[in-house]
Short mmCIF file of C-alpha atoms in Angstrom, two decimals:
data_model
loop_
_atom_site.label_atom_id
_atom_site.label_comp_id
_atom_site.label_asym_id
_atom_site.label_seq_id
_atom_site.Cartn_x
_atom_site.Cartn_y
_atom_site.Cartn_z
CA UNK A 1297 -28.87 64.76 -28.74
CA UNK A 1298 -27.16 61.94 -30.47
CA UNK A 1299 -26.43 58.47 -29.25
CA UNK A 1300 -23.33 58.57 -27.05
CA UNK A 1301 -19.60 56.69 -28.93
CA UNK A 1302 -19.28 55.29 -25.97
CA UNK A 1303 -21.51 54.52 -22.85
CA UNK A 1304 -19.97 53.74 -19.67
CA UNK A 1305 -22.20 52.33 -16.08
CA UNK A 1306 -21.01 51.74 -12.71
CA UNK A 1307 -17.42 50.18 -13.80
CA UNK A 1308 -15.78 49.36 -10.78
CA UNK A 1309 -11.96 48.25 -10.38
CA UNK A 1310 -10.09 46.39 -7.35
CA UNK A 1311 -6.08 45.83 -6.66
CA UNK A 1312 -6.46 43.49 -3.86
CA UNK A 1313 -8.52 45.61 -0.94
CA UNK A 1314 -7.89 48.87 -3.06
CA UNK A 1315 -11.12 49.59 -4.64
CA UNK A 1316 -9.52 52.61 -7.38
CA UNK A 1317 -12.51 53.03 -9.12
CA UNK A 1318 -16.28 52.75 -7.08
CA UNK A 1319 -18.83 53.04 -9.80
CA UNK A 1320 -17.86 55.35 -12.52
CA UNK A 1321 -20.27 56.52 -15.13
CA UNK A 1322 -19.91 58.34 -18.70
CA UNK A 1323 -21.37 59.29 -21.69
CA UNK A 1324 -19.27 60.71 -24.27
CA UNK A 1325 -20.73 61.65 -27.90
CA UNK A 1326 -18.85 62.15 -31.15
CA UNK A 1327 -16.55 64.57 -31.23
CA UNK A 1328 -16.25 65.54 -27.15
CA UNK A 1329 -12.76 66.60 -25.42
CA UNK A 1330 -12.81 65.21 -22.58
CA UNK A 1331 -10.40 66.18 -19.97
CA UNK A 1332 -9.94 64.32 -16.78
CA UNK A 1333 -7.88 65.76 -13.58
CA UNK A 1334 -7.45 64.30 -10.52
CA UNK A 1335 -4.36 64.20 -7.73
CA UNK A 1336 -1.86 60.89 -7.71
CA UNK A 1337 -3.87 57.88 -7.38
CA UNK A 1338 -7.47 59.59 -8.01
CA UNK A 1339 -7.80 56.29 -10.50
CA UNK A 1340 -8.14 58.77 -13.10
CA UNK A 1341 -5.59 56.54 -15.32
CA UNK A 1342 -7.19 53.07 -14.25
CA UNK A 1343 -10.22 54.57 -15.52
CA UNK A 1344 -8.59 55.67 -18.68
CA UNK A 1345 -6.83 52.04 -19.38
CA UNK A 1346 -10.31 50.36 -18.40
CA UNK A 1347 -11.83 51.47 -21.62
CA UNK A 1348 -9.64 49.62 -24.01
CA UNK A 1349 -9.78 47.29 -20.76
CA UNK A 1350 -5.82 47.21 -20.50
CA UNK A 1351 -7.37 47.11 -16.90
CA UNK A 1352 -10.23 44.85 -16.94
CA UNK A 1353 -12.89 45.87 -14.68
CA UNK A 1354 -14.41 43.66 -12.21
CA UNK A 1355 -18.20 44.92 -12.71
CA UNK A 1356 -19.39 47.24 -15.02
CA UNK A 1357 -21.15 47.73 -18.35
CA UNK A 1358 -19.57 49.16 -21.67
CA UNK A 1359 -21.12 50.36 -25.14
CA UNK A 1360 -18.78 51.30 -28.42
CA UNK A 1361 -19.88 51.53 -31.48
CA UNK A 1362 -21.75 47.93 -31.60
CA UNK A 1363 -19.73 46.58 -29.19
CA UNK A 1364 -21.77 45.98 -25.57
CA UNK A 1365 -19.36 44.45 -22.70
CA UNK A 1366 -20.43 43.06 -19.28
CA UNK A 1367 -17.17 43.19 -17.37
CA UNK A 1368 -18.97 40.48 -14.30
CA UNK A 1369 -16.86 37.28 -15.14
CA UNK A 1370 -19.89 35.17 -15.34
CA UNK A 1371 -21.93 37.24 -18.10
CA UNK A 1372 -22.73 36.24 -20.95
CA UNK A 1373 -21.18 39.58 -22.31
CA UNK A 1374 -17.88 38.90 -20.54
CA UNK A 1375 -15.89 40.62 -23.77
CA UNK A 1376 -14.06 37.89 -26.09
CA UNK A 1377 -10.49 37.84 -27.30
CA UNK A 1378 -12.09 39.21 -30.54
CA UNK A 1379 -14.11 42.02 -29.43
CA UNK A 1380 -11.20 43.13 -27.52
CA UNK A 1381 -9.23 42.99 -30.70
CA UNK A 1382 -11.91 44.47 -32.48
CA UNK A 1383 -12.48 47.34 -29.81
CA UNK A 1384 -8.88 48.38 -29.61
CA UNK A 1385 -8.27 48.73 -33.00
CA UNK A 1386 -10.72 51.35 -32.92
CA UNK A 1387 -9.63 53.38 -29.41
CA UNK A 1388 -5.89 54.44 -30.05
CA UNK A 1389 -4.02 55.31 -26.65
CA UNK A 1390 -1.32 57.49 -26.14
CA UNK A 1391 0.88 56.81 -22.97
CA UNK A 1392 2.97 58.94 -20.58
CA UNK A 1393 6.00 56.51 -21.91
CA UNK A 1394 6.11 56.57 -25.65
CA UNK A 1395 6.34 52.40 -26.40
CA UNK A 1396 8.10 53.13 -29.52
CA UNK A 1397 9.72 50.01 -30.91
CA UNK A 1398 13.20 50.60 -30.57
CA UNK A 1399 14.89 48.65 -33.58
CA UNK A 1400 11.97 49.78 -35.86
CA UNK A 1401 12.64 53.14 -37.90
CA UNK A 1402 9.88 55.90 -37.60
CA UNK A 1403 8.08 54.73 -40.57
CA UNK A 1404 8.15 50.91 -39.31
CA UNK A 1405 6.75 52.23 -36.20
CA UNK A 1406 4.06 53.95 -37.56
CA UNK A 1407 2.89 51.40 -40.36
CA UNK A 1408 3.28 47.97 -38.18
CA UNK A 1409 -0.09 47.91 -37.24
CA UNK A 1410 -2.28 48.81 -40.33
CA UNK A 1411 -0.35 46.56 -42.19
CA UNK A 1412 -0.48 43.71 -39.79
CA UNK A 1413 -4.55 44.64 -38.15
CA UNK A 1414 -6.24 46.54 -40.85
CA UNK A 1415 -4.39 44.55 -43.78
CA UNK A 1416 -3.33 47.68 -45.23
CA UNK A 1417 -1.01 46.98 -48.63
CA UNK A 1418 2.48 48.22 -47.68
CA UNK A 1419 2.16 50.94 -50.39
CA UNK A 1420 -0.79 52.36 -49.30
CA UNK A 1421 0.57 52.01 -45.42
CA UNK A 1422 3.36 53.87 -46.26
CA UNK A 1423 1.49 56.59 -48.43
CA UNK A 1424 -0.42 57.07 -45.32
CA UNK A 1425 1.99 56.79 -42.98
CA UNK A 1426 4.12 59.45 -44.64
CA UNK A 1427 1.12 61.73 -44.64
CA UNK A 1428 0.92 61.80 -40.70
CA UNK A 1429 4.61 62.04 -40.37
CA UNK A 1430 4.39 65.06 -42.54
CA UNK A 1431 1.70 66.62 -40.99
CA UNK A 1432 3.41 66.75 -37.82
CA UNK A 1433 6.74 67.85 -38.75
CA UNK A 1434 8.64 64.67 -38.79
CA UNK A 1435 8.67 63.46 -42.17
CA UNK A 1436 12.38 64.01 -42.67
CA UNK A 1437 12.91 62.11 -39.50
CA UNK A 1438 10.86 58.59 -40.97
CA UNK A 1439 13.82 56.42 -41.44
CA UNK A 1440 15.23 57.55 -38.02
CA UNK A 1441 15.14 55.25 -34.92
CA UNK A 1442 13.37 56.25 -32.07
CA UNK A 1443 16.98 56.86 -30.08
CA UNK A 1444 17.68 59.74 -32.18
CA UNK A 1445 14.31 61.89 -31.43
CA UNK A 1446 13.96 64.31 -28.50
CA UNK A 1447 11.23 63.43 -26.17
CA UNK A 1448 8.74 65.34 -27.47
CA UNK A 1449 9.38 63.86 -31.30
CA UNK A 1450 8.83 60.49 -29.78
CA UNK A 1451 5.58 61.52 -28.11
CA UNK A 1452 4.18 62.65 -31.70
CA UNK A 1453 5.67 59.93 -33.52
CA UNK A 1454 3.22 57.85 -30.82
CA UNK A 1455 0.53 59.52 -31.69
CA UNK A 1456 0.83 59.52 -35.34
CA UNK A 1457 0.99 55.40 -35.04
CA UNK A 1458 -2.29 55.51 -33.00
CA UNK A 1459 -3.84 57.84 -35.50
CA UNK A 1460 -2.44 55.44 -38.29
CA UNK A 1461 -5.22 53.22 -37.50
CA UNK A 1462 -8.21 55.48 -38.43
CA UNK A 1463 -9.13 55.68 -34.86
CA UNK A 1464 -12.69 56.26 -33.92
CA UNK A 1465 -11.90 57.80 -30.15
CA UNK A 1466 -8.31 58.79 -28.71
CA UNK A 1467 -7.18 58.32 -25.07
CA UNK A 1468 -4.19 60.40 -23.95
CA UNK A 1469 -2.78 59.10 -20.16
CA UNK A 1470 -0.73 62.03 -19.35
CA UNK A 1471 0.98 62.31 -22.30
CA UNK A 1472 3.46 65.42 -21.83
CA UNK A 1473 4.00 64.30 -18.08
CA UNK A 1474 7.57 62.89 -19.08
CA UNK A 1475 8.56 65.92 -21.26
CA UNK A 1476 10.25 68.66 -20.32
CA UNK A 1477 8.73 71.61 -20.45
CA UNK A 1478 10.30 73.14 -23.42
CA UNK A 1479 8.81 69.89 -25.17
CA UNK A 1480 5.19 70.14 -23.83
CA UNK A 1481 4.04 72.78 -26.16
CA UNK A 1482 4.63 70.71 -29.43
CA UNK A 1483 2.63 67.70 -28.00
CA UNK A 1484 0.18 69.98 -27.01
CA UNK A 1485 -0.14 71.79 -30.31
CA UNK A 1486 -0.87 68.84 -32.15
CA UNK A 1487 -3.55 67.43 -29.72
CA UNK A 1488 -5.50 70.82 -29.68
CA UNK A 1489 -5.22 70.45 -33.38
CA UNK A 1490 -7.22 67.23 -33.51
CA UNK A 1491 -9.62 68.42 -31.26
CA UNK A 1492 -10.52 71.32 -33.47
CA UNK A 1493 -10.87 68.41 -36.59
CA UNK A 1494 -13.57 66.59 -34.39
CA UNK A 1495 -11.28 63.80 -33.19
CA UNK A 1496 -13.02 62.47 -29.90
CA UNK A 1497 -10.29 62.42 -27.26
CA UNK A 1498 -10.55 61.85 -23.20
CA UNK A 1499 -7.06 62.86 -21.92
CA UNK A 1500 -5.87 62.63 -18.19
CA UNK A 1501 -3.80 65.39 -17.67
CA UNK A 1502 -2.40 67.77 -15.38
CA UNK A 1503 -2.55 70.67 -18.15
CA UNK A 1504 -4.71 72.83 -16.62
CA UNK A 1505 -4.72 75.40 -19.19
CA UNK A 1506 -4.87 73.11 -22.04
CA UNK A 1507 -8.09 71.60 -20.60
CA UNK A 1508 -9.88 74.48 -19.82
CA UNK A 1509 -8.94 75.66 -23.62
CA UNK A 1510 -9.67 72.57 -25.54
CA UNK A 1511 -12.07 70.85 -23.78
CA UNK A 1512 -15.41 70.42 -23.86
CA UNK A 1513 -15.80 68.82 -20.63
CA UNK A 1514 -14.11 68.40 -17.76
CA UNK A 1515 -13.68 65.73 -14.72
CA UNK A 1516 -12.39 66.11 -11.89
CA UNK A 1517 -11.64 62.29 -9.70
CA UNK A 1518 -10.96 62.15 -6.40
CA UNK A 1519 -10.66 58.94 -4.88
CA UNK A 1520 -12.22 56.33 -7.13
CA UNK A 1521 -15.39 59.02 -8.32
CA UNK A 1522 -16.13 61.40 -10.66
CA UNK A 1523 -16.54 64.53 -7.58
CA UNK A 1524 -16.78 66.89 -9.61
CA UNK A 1525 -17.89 67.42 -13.65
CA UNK A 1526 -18.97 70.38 -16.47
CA UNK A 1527 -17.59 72.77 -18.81
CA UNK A 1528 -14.06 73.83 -18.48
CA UNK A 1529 -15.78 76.94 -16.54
CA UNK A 1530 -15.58 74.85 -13.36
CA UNK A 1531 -11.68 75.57 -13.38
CA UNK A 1532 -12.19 78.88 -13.42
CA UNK A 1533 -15.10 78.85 -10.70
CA UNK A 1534 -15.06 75.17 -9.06
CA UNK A 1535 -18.18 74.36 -6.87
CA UNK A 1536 -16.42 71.71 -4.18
CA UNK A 1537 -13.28 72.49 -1.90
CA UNK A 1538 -11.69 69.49 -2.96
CA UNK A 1539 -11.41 70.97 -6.30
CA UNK A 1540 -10.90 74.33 -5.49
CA UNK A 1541 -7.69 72.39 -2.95
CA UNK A 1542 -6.40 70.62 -5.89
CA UNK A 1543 -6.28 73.35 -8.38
CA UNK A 1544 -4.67 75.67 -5.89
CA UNK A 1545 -2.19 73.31 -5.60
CA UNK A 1546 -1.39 72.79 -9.01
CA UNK A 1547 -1.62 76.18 -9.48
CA UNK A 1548 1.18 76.68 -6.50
CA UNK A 1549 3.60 73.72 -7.79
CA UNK A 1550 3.52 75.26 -11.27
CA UNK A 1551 4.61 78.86 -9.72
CA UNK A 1552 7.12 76.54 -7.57
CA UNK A 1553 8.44 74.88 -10.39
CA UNK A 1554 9.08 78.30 -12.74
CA UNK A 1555 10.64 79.97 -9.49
CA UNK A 1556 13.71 76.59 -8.97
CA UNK A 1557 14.13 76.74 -12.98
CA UNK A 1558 15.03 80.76 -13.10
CA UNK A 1559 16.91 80.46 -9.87
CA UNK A 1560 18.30 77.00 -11.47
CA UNK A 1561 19.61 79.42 -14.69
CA UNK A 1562 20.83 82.40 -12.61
CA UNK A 1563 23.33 80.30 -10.77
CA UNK A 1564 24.65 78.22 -14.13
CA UNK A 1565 24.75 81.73 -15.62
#
């Protein structure tokens, strides 16, 4: 076994008296797909955001690539300004809401930061840049502004700035959450793609099918822990009821869902 990208021990997050995260441990290695489920407020997402520590932990410890982080205010390892900089510009993220700058073009978008954090010349940026947009079907939309994409254009063109950076591990919070479901797929498509080049990834999602495809591991929070973890098998054949509770009611909403939208198209029709 190799030495795990990144190390995770007992990380532990507090809003006021809400403790959202009670201890949560992980070891991921190069080139792992790691999907993480959970209901509404599971702190599957703080968890997420506490590795590029958008959401700084209160206690904890943290290991990427060099980088070791004590997350106890008075340690010596508290993370600097610098090592934050330096730790972010190595874990893209990918958010539900696409944070595409809206009076930047496609192109602007996706070259701002390795020309202004790597130092990237603005030829070679844009080389680059127009590479990614390619690959994903958007290169004829690069001097576009965001307003003019669908949905699920933006959430590519978001991913292609992250990957713009030479990323050495991906986070996706919920990425296709905001789409509508005619959009999903393409999202999708593209993240499965990276998986099978051996980009690491840990993705909160409520994909259920897409995790058990993709990933190589899955984790299921409830309440602040990780209750439940394996191979995607366990969403076929889950050991605890919680998990057995939450994917039948996934599995129920999505049947839901599908039922309103025909009925929703019979009576326009």
């Amino acid at each position: 076994m190799s030495d795990p990208l990144l190390k995770l021990l007992e990380i532990r997050k507090r809003f006021g008296d809400n403790e959202v995260l009670k201890g949560v441990s992980l070891d991921v290695t190069a080139g792992e797909v790691v999907s993480i489920i959970g209901a509404s407020g599971s702190g599957k997402s703080t968890f997420l955001r506490s590795i590029n520590a958008l959401e700084m932990p209160q206690s904890g410890f943290m290991q990427f690539e060099g980088l070791s982080f004590d997350f106890r205010l008075d340690s010596r390892l508290f993370p600097t300004p610098a090592q934050l900089q330096s730790l972010r510009a190595r874990v893209g993220m990918v958010f539900q809401s696409y944070n595409l700058w809206p009076h930047m073009t496609v192109l602007e978008n996706v070259t701002h930061a390795p020309t202004k954090l790597l130092k990237l010349a603005r030829a070679q940026a844009v080389q680059e840049a127009e590479a990614l947009l390619s690959r994903i079907g958007l290169y004829e939309k690069r001097h576009s502004y965001p307003a003019r994409l669908s949905g699920g254009q933006q959430q590519r063109v978001a991913i292609a700035r992250a990957l713009a950076m030479k990323p050495r591990l991906m986070l996706f919070d919920e990425v296709t959450s905001a789409l509508d479901p005619e959009l999903v797929h393409e999202v999708l498509v593209l993240m499965a793609s990276l998986a099978s080049e051996g980009m690491t990834m840990l993705l909160v999602t409520h994909e259920i099918a897409f995790a058990r495809d993709v990933s190589s591991r899955v984790l299921f929070f409830d309440k602040g822990v990780i209750a439940e973890q394996g191979s995607p098998d366990i969403l076929r054949q889950p050991e605890s009821e919680r998990l057995q509770q939450f994917l039948h009611r996934i599995l129920h909403d999505k049947v839901g869902h599908a039922i309103s939208n025909d009925s929703g198209q019979g009576v326009q029709a």
